[in-house]
Amino acid sequence: MSAGAAVAAAAEPGSRVTRFAKSTAASVTPVRPGETHTLSPLDNAMELHTVHVVLYCLAAPGLDREQLKESLSEVLSRYPAMTGRLTRREGGEPAQRGWVVKCNDAGLCMVDARAAATLDEWLATATGDEEMDLLYYEPMGPEPYIWTPFYVQLTEFADKSYALGLSCTHIHNDPTAAALFFQAWAAAHRRTTSTYPPFLHAPAFEVSPASPPPPPPLLAEKSSAATPASADAAPMSSATFHFPAPAVRALLSSLEPGTTPFAALAALFWLRITGAADGERELTLALDFRKRMSAPLPLGYYGSVVHFTRARADLASGLPAVAAAVDAHVAGVLEEDLWRAVEWLHARQQQEGGAARPFQMYGPELTCVALDHVPMYDAEFEPARPPRACRAAWAGQPARGW
């Protein structure tokens, strides 16, 4: 951990969060000289997006700022790509084009902060915009090889509880991988082994199709809408919704037996936002495919395995039928659909002269992301002290929606 510039200023005027120091967090174990981390076509496709996760931790005797920094440096030894820097391969062999991580131990950015509230006060009163003050992120500049792709903010509350805020480019991590990093960090803090250790390399994603495949319709539509200005899209608004367990159970009891919580909530938002219109409507779903592959990837796979697909339903048929349609669509998505997308993204990435500009994968249409598989609340930094709450966000430049 090396010291950096001190920053004694509130995150925003009137904010209850004050950032007072910035430093570099490095791994305790250096990587081998010349080591690189290959990024898949799915990783490269996420260039316009960022991932933000906040984990709230209750006060505990072994939970303080210096101990958290020490365990962070320990866990970074298992994630050499996190402390590296992005570089773009241009020209040369087609299979070498795109982003790659140079694992050079440059470290990630650590920001120290304090909040003028107890954790309970914060959770009861903080707005979505205030929660963004628990995160620090600097967009990529014109020199990516000196830019830090990962940022961690440690915010101490008045009762000695903490908010751990992780921000990173989606090129490195999808929401599942980012959330499970907290699992590994918590295990390092407890001096135990992570239940979901990082799996850093998936050769199956190193595709090289003999001929460019036809574009999947959804991705073709998104890519055709890409413009040079699309990277500067306006920030989205933010809102936080809390669904207590009894409310979710009551919702599920009103639906068909076996309806998943994801389908129930996705259908609820779909109906409330779109309205009960006549005729079929489409909803974009983002599904994690780690365990849906014929050769499943470990849950701890480091990278993006998000597949975008569209469900159709007649919204006038009511909530039970719409939720059933979402579940049926999710169950029917084929692995071949994922590989068709991977191969097309790979072929597009290899176009000469940067002709294939990045495009928006999430949105702008209503998009529901399935994250019910992520065991977020298992990230115990102290025994019998599970996280009090967590929030996740991912979007464009930068993310604003929880």
Coordinates of C-alpha atoms in Angstrom, one line a residue:
M1 CA 0.0 0.0 0.0
S2 CA 1.7 3.2 -1.1
A3 CA 0.5 6.7 -0.1
G4 CA -0.9 9.0 -2.7
A5 CA -2.5 12.4 -2.7
A6 CA -4.7 13.4 0.2
V7 CA -8.2 14.5 -0.7
A8 CA -10.0 16.3 2.1
A9 CA -13.3 17.1 0.4
A10 CA -16.9 15.9 0.4
A11 CA -17.9 13.7 -2.5
E12 CA -20.5 16.3 -3.5
P13 CA -21.6 19.6 -2.0
G14 CA -23.8 18.7 1.0
S15 CA -22.7 15.0 1.0
R16 CA -22.3 13.1 4.3
V17 CA -19.3 11.3 2.8
T18 CA -15.8 12.9 3.0
R19 CA -12.9 11.4 1.0
F20 CA -9.7 12.2 2.8
A21 CA -6.9 10.1 1.2
K22 CA -6.0 8.2 -2.0
S23 CA -3.4 5.5 -2.3
T24 CA -2.3 2.5 -4.4
A25 CA -3.2 -1.0 -3.2
A26 CA -0.8 -3.6 -4.6
S27 CA -0.5 -7.4 -4.3
V28 CA 1.9 -8.9 -1.7
T29 CA 3.0 -11.4 -4.3
P30 CA 4.5 -10.1 -7.6
V31 CA 3.5 -11.6 -10.9
R32 CA 5.9 -13.2 -13.3
P33 CA 7.5 -10.7 -15.7
G34 CA 5.7 -10.5 -19.0
E35 CA 2.5 -12.1 -17.8
T36 CA -0.7 -11.0 -19.6
H37 CA -4.4 -11.8 -19.2
T38 CA -6.4 -12.6 -22.3
L39 CA -9.8 -11.0 -22.6
S40 CA -12.6 -12.8 -24.3
P41 CA -14.9 -11.4 -27.0
L42 CA -17.6 -11.1 -24.3
D43 CA -15.2 -9.0 -22.2
N44 CA -14.2 -6.7 -25.1
A45 CA -17.9 -6.1 -26.0
M46 CA -18.4 -4.4 -22.6
E47 CA -16.1 -1.4 -23.3
L48 CA -18.9 1.2 -22.7
H49 CA -19.9 -0.2 -19.4
T50 CA -18.8 -0.1 -15.8
V51 CA -19.6 -2.3 -12.7
H52 CA -20.2 -0.8 -9.2
V53 CA -20.8 -2.8 -6.1
V54 CA -21.2 -1.6 -2.5
L55 CA -21.1 -4.0 0.4
Y56 CA -22.2 -2.8 3.9
C57 CA -20.4 -4.5 6.8
L58 CA -21.5 -4.3 10.5
A59 CA -18.9 -3.1 13.0
A60 CA -16.8 -5.9 14.5
P61 CA -13.6 -6.2 16.6
G62 CA -11.5 -7.4 13.6
L63 CA -12.9 -5.0 11.1
D64 CA -10.9 -1.8 10.8
R65 CA -9.3 0.2 8.0
E66 CA -5.8 -1.1 8.2
Q67 CA -6.8 -4.8 8.5
L68 CA -9.1 -4.4 5.5
K69 CA -6.2 -2.9 3.5
E70 CA -3.9 -5.8 4.6
S71 CA -6.4 -8.5 3.5
L72 CA -7.1 -6.6 0.3
S73 CA -3.4 -6.8 -0.6
E74 CA -3.4 -10.5 0.3
V75 CA -6.4 -11.3 -2.0
L76 CA -4.9 -9.3 -4.9
S77 CA -2.2 -12.0 -5.1
R78 CA -4.9 -14.2 -6.6
Y79 CA -6.1 -11.6 -9.0
P80 CA -3.1 -10.5 -11.0
A81 CA -5.3 -8.9 -13.8
M82 CA -6.8 -6.5 -11.2
T83 CA -3.5 -4.8 -10.5
G84 CA -2.5 -4.7 -14.2
R85 CA -3.2 -2.2 -17.0
L86 CA -5.2 -2.4 -20.2
T87 CA -3.5 -2.1 -23.5
R88 CA -5.0 -2.5 -27.0
R89 CA -3.5 -4.8 -29.6
E90 CA -3.8 -3.3 -33.0
G91 CA -2.8 -4.8 -36.3
G92 CA -0.8 -8.0 -36.4
E93 CA -2.6 -11.3 -36.5
P94 CA -6.4 -10.8 -36.4
A95 CA -6.8 -13.1 -33.3
Q96 CA -4.6 -10.6 -31.4
R97 CA -6.7 -7.5 -31.8
G98 CA -8.7 -6.1 -29.0
W99 CA -8.0 -5.3 -25.3
V100 CA -5.5 -7.3 -23.3
V101 CA -4.3 -6.9 -19.7
K102 CA -0.6 -6.4 -19.0
C103 CA -0.1 -7.9 -15.5
N104 CA 2.5 -5.4 -14.3
D105 CA 1.7 -5.0 -10.6
A106 CA 0.7 -1.4 -11.0
G107 CA -2.0 -1.8 -8.4
L108 CA -5.5 -0.5 -8.0
C109 CA -6.7 2.9 -6.6
M110 CA -7.7 2.9 -2.9
V111 CA -9.7 5.8 -1.5
D112 CA -10.3 6.4 2.2
A113 CA -13.5 8.1 3.3
R114 CA -15.8 8.7 6.3
A115 CA -19.6 9.1 6.5
A116 CA -21.3 11.4 9.0
A117 CA -23.9 8.8 10.0
T118 CA -24.2 5.4 11.6
L119 CA -24.8 2.5 9.2
D120 CA -28.4 2.2 10.4
E121 CA -29.0 5.9 9.9
W122 CA -27.5 5.6 6.4
L123 CA -29.5 2.6 5.3
A124 CA -32.7 4.3 6.5
T125 CA -32.1 7.7 4.8
A126 CA -29.5 7.5 2.0
T127 CA -30.7 8.2 -1.5
G128 CA -29.4 6.5 -4.6
D129 CA -27.2 9.5 -5.4
E130 CA -25.8 9.4 -1.9
E131 CA -24.9 5.7 -2.3
M132 CA -22.9 6.6 -5.3
D133 CA -20.7 8.7 -2.9
L134 CA -19.5 5.4 -1.5
L135 CA -17.9 4.6 -4.8
Y136 CA -15.0 6.3 -6.6
Y137 CA -14.3 5.9 -10.3
E138 CA -12.3 7.8 -13.0
P139 CA -13.3 7.1 -16.6
M140 CA -10.6 5.9 -19.0
G141 CA -8.6 8.8 -20.4
P142 CA -6.6 9.0 -23.7
E143 CA -3.7 6.9 -22.2
P144 CA -5.3 3.6 -21.1
Y145 CA -1.9 2.0 -20.2
I146 CA -1.6 4.3 -17.2
W147 CA -5.3 4.2 -16.2
T148 CA -6.4 2.2 -13.2
P149 CA -9.3 -0.2 -14.2
F150 CA -10.2 -0.9 -10.5
Y151 CA -11.1 1.4 -7.6
V152 CA -11.9 0.5 -4.0
Q153 CA -13.3 3.0 -1.5
L154 CA -13.3 2.2 2.2
T155 CA -16.0 4.3 4.0
E156 CA -16.1 4.2 7.8
F157 CA -19.4 5.1 9.4
A158 CA -19.8 6.8 12.8
D159 CA -20.5 3.4 14.5
K160 CA -17.3 1.8 13.0
S161 CA -19.2 -0.1 10.4
Y162 CA -17.9 0.0 6.8
A163 CA -19.0 0.3 3.3
L164 CA -16.7 -1.4 0.8
G165 CA -17.2 0.1 -2.7
L166 CA -15.8 -1.6 -5.8
S167 CA -15.8 0.1 -9.2
C168 CA -14.3 -1.3 -12.3
T169 CA -14.6 -1.4 -16.1
H170 CA -16.9 -4.2 -17.3
I171 CA -14.1 -5.2 -19.7
H172 CA -12.6 -7.0 -16.7
N173 CA -15.5 -8.2 -14.7
D174 CA -19.3 -8.9 -15.0
P175 CA -21.5 -8.4 -11.9
T176 CA -21.1 -12.0 -10.8
A177 CA -17.3 -11.8 -10.9
A178 CA -17.2 -8.4 -9.2
A179 CA -19.5 -9.6 -6.4
L180 CA -17.6 -12.8 -5.8
F181 CA -14.4 -10.8 -5.4
F182 CA -15.8 -9.7 -2.1
Q183 CA -16.1 -13.4 -1.2
A184 CA -12.4 -13.9 -1.8
W185 CA -11.5 -10.7 0.0
A186 CA -13.6 -11.8 3.1
A187 CA -11.9 -15.2 3.0
A188 CA -8.5 -13.6 3.0
H189 CA -9.5 -11.4 5.9
R190 CA -10.5 -14.5 7.9
R191 CA -7.4 -16.3 6.8
T192 CA -9.5 -19.1 5.2
T193 CA -10.0 -20.4 1.7
S194 CA -12.6 -18.8 -0.6
T195 CA -15.5 -21.0 -1.5
Y196 CA -15.4 -19.5 -5.0
P197 CA -11.7 -19.1 -6.0
P198 CA -10.9 -17.1 -9.1
F199 CA -10.8 -19.1 -12.3
L200 CA -8.7 -16.8 -14.6
H201 CA -8.7 -18.5 -18.0
A202 CA -11.3 -20.2 -20.2
P203 CA -9.8 -21.5 -23.4
A204 CA -13.3 -22.2 -24.8
F205 CA -13.7 -18.4 -25.3
E206 CA -10.7 -18.2 -27.6
V207 CA -12.8 -18.7 -30.7
S208 CA -11.7 -18.4 -34.3
P209 CA -14.6 -19.1 -36.6
A210 CA -13.7 -20.2 -40.1
S211 CA -16.1 -17.6 -41.5
P212 CA -17.9 -14.7 -39.9
P213 CA -21.3 -16.0 -38.6
P214 CA -24.5 -14.1 -39.1
P215 CA -25.2 -11.6 -36.4
P216 CA -27.6 -12.5 -33.6
P217 CA -30.7 -10.2 -34.2
L218 CA -30.5 -8.5 -30.8
L219 CA -26.8 -7.7 -31.0
A220 CA -27.1 -6.6 -34.7
E221 CA -29.8 -4.1 -33.7
K222 CA -27.7 -2.7 -30.8
S223 CA -24.6 -2.4 -32.9
S224 CA -26.4 -0.7 -35.8
A225 CA -27.4 2.0 -33.4
A226 CA -23.8 2.7 -32.3
T227 CA -22.6 6.2 -33.1
P228 CA -19.5 8.1 -32.0
A229 CA -21.6 10.0 -29.5
S230 CA -23.0 6.8 -27.9
A231 CA -20.0 6.6 -25.6
D232 CA -21.0 10.0 -24.1
A233 CA -24.6 9.1 -23.3
A234 CA -26.2 11.1 -20.5
P235 CA -26.1 9.5 -17.0
M236 CA -29.2 7.5 -16.1
S237 CA -31.3 8.4 -13.1
S238 CA -31.1 6.3 -9.9
A239 CA -33.7 4.6 -7.7
T240 CA -33.5 1.9 -5.0
F241 CA -36.3 -0.6 -4.3
H242 CA -36.4 -2.8 -1.3
F243 CA -38.5 -6.0 -1.4
P244 CA -38.7 -7.6 2.1
A245 CA -38.7 -11.4 2.1
P246 CA -42.4 -11.5 3.2
A247 CA -43.4 -9.3 0.3
V248 CA -41.5 -11.6 -2.2
R249 CA -43.1 -14.7 -0.7
A250 CA -46.5 -13.1 -1.0
L251 CA -45.8 -12.2 -4.6
L252 CA -44.7 -15.7 -5.4
S253 CA -47.8 -17.2 -3.6
S254 CA -50.0 -15.3 -6.1
L255 CA -48.2 -16.8 -9.1
E256 CA -47.9 -20.3 -10.6
P257 CA -46.1 -22.8 -8.4
G258 CA -42.4 -22.9 -9.3
T259 CA -42.2 -19.3 -10.5
T260 CA -38.7 -18.0 -9.8
P261 CA -38.2 -14.7 -7.9
F262 CA -36.4 -13.3 -10.8
A263 CA -39.3 -13.9 -13.2
A264 CA -41.7 -12.6 -10.7
L265 CA -39.9 -9.3 -10.1
A266 CA -38.9 -8.9 -13.8
A267 CA -42.6 -9.3 -14.8
L268 CA -43.7 -6.9 -12.1
F269 CA -41.3 -4.2 -13.3
W270 CA -42.2 -4.9 -16.9
L271 CA -45.9 -4.5 -16.3
R272 CA -45.6 -1.4 -14.2
I273 CA -43.2 0.4 -16.5
T274 CA -44.7 -0.6 -19.9
G275 CA -48.4 -1.0 -18.9
A276 CA -50.9 -3.7 -19.8
A277 CA -50.8 -3.1 -23.5
D278 CA -52.5 -5.3 -26.0
G279 CA -50.4 -7.6 -28.1
E280 CA -47.0 -9.1 -27.5
R281 CA -44.1 -7.0 -26.1
E282 CA -40.4 -7.7 -25.7
L283 CA -38.2 -7.5 -22.6
T284 CA -34.4 -7.8 -22.8
L285 CA -32.9 -10.2 -20.3
A286 CA -29.2 -10.5 -19.3
L287 CA -28.4 -14.0 -18.1
D288 CA -25.3 -15.4 -16.5
F289 CA -24.2 -18.4 -18.5
R290 CA -21.5 -20.0 -16.3
K291 CA -23.6 -22.9 -15.2
R292 CA -25.7 -23.2 -18.3
M293 CA -22.8 -24.4 -20.5
S294 CA -22.4 -28.1 -21.3
A295 CA -18.9 -27.8 -19.8
P296 CA -19.9 -25.4 -16.9
L297 CA -17.5 -22.7 -15.8
P298 CA -16.7 -22.4 -12.1
L299 CA -18.9 -19.7 -10.5
G300 CA -15.6 -17.8 -9.7
Y301 CA -14.7 -17.4 -13.4
Y302 CA -13.0 -14.0 -13.8
G303 CA -14.6 -12.3 -16.8
S304 CA -17.9 -11.6 -18.5
V305 CA -20.4 -14.5 -19.2
V306 CA -23.5 -12.3 -19.7
H307 CA -25.8 -13.4 -22.5
F308 CA -28.5 -11.0 -23.8
T309 CA -31.8 -12.4 -25.0
R310 CA -35.3 -11.1 -25.5
A311 CA -38.5 -12.6 -24.0
R312 CA -41.9 -12.0 -25.4
A313 CA -45.2 -11.9 -23.6
D314 CA -48.7 -10.5 -24.0
L315 CA -48.8 -8.0 -21.1
A316 CA -52.6 -7.9 -21.2
S317 CA -52.6 -11.5 -20.0
G318 CA -51.7 -10.5 -16.4
L319 CA -48.8 -10.9 -14.0
P320 CA -48.9 -14.7 -13.6
A321 CA -48.9 -15.4 -17.3
V322 CA -46.1 -12.8 -17.9
A323 CA -43.9 -14.2 -15.2
A324 CA -44.5 -17.7 -16.6
A325 CA -43.4 -16.5 -20.0
V326 CA -40.2 -15.0 -18.6
D327 CA -39.4 -18.3 -16.8
A328 CA -40.2 -20.3 -19.9
H329 CA -37.9 -18.1 -22.1
V330 CA -35.0 -18.3 -19.6
A331 CA -35.3 -22.1 -19.5
G332 CA -35.4 -22.3 -23.3
V333 CA -32.3 -20.3 -24.1
L334 CA -29.8 -22.6 -25.8
E335 CA -26.0 -22.7 -25.4
E336 CA -25.7 -22.4 -29.2
D337 CA -27.2 -18.9 -28.8
L338 CA -24.3 -17.9 -26.5
W339 CA -21.7 -19.3 -28.9
R340 CA -23.3 -17.6 -31.9
A341 CA -22.9 -14.3 -30.0
V342 CA -19.3 -15.0 -29.0
E343 CA -18.3 -15.9 -32.5
W344 CA -19.9 -12.9 -34.0
L345 CA -18.4 -10.5 -31.4
H346 CA -15.0 -12.1 -32.1
A347 CA -15.3 -11.6 -35.8
R348 CA -16.5 -8.0 -35.4
Q349 CA -13.6 -7.3 -33.0
Q350 CA -11.1 -8.3 -35.6
Q351 CA -12.2 -5.7 -38.2
E352 CA -9.3 -3.6 -39.6
G353 CA -8.8 0.0 -38.7
G354 CA -11.1 0.1 -35.7
A355 CA -14.1 0.0 -37.9
A356 CA -16.2 -1.9 -35.3
R357 CA -16.9 0.9 -32.7
P358 CA -18.1 -0.3 -29.3
F359 CA -21.8 -0.3 -28.7
Q360 CA -24.2 -0.3 -25.7
M361 CA -24.9 -3.8 -24.5
Y362 CA -27.2 -2.9 -21.5
G363 CA -30.2 -0.8 -22.6
P364 CA -31.4 1.6 -23.7
E365 CA -34.5 -0.6 -23.7
L366 CA -35.8 -2.0 -20.5
T367 CA -33.3 -4.7 -19.4
C368 CA -33.6 -7.1 -16.5
V369 CA -30.4 -8.8 -15.2
A370 CA -30.6 -12.1 -13.4
L371 CA -28.4 -12.0 -10.3
D372 CA -30.2 -14.4 -8.0
H373 CA -27.4 -16.9 -8.3
V374 CA -24.8 -14.7 -6.6
P375 CA -24.3 -15.7 -2.9
M376 CA -23.5 -12.1 -1.9
Y377 CA -24.4 -12.5 1.7
D378 CA -21.9 -15.3 2.3
A379 CA -19.0 -12.7 2.2
E380 CA -18.4 -12.7 6.0
F381 CA -15.3 -10.6 6.9
E382 CA -15.7 -11.7 10.6
P383 CA -17.2 -15.0 11.7
A384 CA -21.0 -14.8 12.1
R385 CA -20.9 -11.3 10.8
P386 CA -22.6 -11.4 7.3
P387 CA -22.9 -8.2 5.3
R388 CA -25.8 -6.0 6.4
A389 CA -26.7 -5.1 2.8
C390 CA -25.2 -4.8 -0.7
R391 CA -26.0 -2.8 -3.8
A392 CA -24.9 -3.4 -7.4
A393 CA -25.0 -1.3 -10.5
W394 CA -23.7 -1.4 -14.0
A395 CA -24.3 0.7 -17.0
G396 CA -22.6 3.2 -19.4
Q397 CA -20.4 6.1 -18.6
P398 CA -20.6 5.9 -15.6
A399 CA -23.3 3.6 -14.1
R400 CA -26.1 5.4 -12.2
G401 CA -28.8 2.8 -11.8
W402 CA -28.9 0.5 -8.8

